[in-house]
Coordinates of C-alpha atoms in Angstrom, one line a residue:
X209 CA -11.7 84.7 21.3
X210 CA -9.1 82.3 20.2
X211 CA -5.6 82.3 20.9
X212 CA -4.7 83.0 17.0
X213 CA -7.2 86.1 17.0
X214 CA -5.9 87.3 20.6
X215 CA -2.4 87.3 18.8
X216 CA -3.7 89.0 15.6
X217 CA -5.1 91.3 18.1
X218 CA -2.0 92.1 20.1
X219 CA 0.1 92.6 16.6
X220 CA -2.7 95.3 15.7
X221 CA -2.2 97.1 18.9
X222 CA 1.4 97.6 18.7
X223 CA 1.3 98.4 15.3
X224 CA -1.4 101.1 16.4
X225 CA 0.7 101.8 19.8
X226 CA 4.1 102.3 17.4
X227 CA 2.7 104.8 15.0
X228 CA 1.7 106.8 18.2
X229 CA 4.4 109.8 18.7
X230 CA 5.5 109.4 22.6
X231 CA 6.2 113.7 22.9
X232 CA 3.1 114.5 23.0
X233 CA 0.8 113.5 25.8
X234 CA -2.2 112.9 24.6
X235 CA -0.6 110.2 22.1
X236 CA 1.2 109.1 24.9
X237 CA -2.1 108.6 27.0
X238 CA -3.5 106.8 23.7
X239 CA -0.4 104.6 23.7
X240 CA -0.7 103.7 27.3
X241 CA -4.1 103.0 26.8
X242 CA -3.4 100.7 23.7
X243 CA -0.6 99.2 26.4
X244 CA -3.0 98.6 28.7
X245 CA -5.3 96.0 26.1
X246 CA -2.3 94.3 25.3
X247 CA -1.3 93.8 28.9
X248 CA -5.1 92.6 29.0
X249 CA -4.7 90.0 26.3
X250 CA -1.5 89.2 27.6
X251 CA -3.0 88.3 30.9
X252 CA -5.6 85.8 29.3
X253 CA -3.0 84.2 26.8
X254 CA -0.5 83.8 30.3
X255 CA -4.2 81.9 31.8
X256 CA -4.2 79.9 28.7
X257 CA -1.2 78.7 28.6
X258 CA -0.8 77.6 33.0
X259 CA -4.0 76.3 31.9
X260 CA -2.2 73.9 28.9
X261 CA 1.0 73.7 31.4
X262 CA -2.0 71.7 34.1
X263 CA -3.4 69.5 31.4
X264 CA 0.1 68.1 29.9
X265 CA 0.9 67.7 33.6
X266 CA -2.5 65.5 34.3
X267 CA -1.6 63.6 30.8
X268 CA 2.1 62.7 31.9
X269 CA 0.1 61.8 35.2
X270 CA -2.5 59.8 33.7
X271 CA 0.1 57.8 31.7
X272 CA 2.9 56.5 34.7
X273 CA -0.2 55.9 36.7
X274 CA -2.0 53.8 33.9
X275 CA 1.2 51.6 33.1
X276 CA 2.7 51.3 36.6
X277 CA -1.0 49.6 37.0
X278 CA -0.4 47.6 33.7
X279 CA 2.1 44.7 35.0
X280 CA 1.6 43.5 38.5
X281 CA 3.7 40.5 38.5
X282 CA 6.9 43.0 38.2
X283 CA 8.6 44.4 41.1
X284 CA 7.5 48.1 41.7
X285 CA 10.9 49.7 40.9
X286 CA 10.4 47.8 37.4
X287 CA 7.0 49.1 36.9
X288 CA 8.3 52.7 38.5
X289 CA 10.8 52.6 35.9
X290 CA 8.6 51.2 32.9
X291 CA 5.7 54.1 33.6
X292 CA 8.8 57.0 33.8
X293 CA 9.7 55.6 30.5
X294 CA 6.5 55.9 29.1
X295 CA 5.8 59.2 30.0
X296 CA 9.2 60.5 28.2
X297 CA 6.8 62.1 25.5
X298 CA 4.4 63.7 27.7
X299 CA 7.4 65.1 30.1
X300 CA 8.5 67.0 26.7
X301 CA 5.1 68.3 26.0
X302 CA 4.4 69.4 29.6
X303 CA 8.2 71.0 29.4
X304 CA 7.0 72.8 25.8
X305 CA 3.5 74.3 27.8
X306 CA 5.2 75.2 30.8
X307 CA 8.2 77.3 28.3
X308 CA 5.1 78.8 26.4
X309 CA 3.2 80.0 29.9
X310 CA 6.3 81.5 31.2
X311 CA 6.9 83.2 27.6
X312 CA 3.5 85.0 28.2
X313 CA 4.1 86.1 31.6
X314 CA 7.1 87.7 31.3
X315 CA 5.9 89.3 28.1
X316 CA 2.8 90.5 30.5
X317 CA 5.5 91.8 32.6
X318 CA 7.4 93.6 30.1
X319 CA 4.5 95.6 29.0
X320 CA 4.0 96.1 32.3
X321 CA 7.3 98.0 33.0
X322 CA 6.5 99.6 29.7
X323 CA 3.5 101.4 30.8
X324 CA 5.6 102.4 34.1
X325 CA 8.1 104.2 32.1
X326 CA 5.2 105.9 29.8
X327 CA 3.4 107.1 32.7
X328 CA 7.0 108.3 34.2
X329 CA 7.5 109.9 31.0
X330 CA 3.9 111.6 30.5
X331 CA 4.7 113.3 33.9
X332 CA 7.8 114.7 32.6
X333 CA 6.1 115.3 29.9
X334 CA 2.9 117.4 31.8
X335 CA 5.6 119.4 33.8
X336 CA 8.2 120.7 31.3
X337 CA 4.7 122.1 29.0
X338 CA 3.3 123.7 32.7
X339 CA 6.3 124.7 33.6
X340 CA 8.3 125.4 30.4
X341 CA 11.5 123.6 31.8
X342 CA 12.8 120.4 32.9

């Protein structure tokens, strides 16, 4: 699955998850349930992205490396300098990946805390019908 469909995925879900009414506990059990594959896709769009974050960093890698090597008749401070300079543009995109992959985990996290409170909920939920009070 790509990355677009995983996304066209996780708006479905919450649409789903948001028509669900949280007062009564089956629903509630659906909407964890519906929680639960987002925190899924979540989890593989976090992977994606760490995975993007390691390749920018390899790139910005690959380039001070590959000019540093370029000029050997310059001091190595000169060629240190020239190969930082030259990996300006891969710096921003590794900064960009890294921004994205911690975009998705804290997202992952937050749906995390969201099933939490459901489950809290569905208990209170479970005990005021058994018990006919809070």
């Amino acid at each position: 699955m790509t990355q677009a469909e995983r996304i066209a995925k996780l708006t479905e879900l919450y649409k789903q998850a948001a028509s669900l009414n949280e007062e009564l506990p089956a629903q509630l059990i659906e909407k964890m349930s519906l929680y639960g594959q987002i925190y899924e896709i979540l989890g593989f769009l976090h992977a994606e992205a760490e995975g993007d974050y390691g390749l920018k960093e390899a790139e910005r890698k690959e380039v001070i490396a590959s000019v540093f090597c370029l000029d050997q008749e310059k001091t190595v401070k000169e060629r240190e300098m020239k190969a930082e300079l030259a990996a300006i543009p891969k710096r921003k995109e590794e900064a960009e990946a890294r921004k994205e992959a911690i975009r998705w985990k804290n997202a992952r996290e937050a749906v995390l805390e969201q099933i939490n409170i459901m489950k809290k909920k569905y208990e209170h939920l479970v005990n005021v019908y058994q018990k006919g009070g809070i």
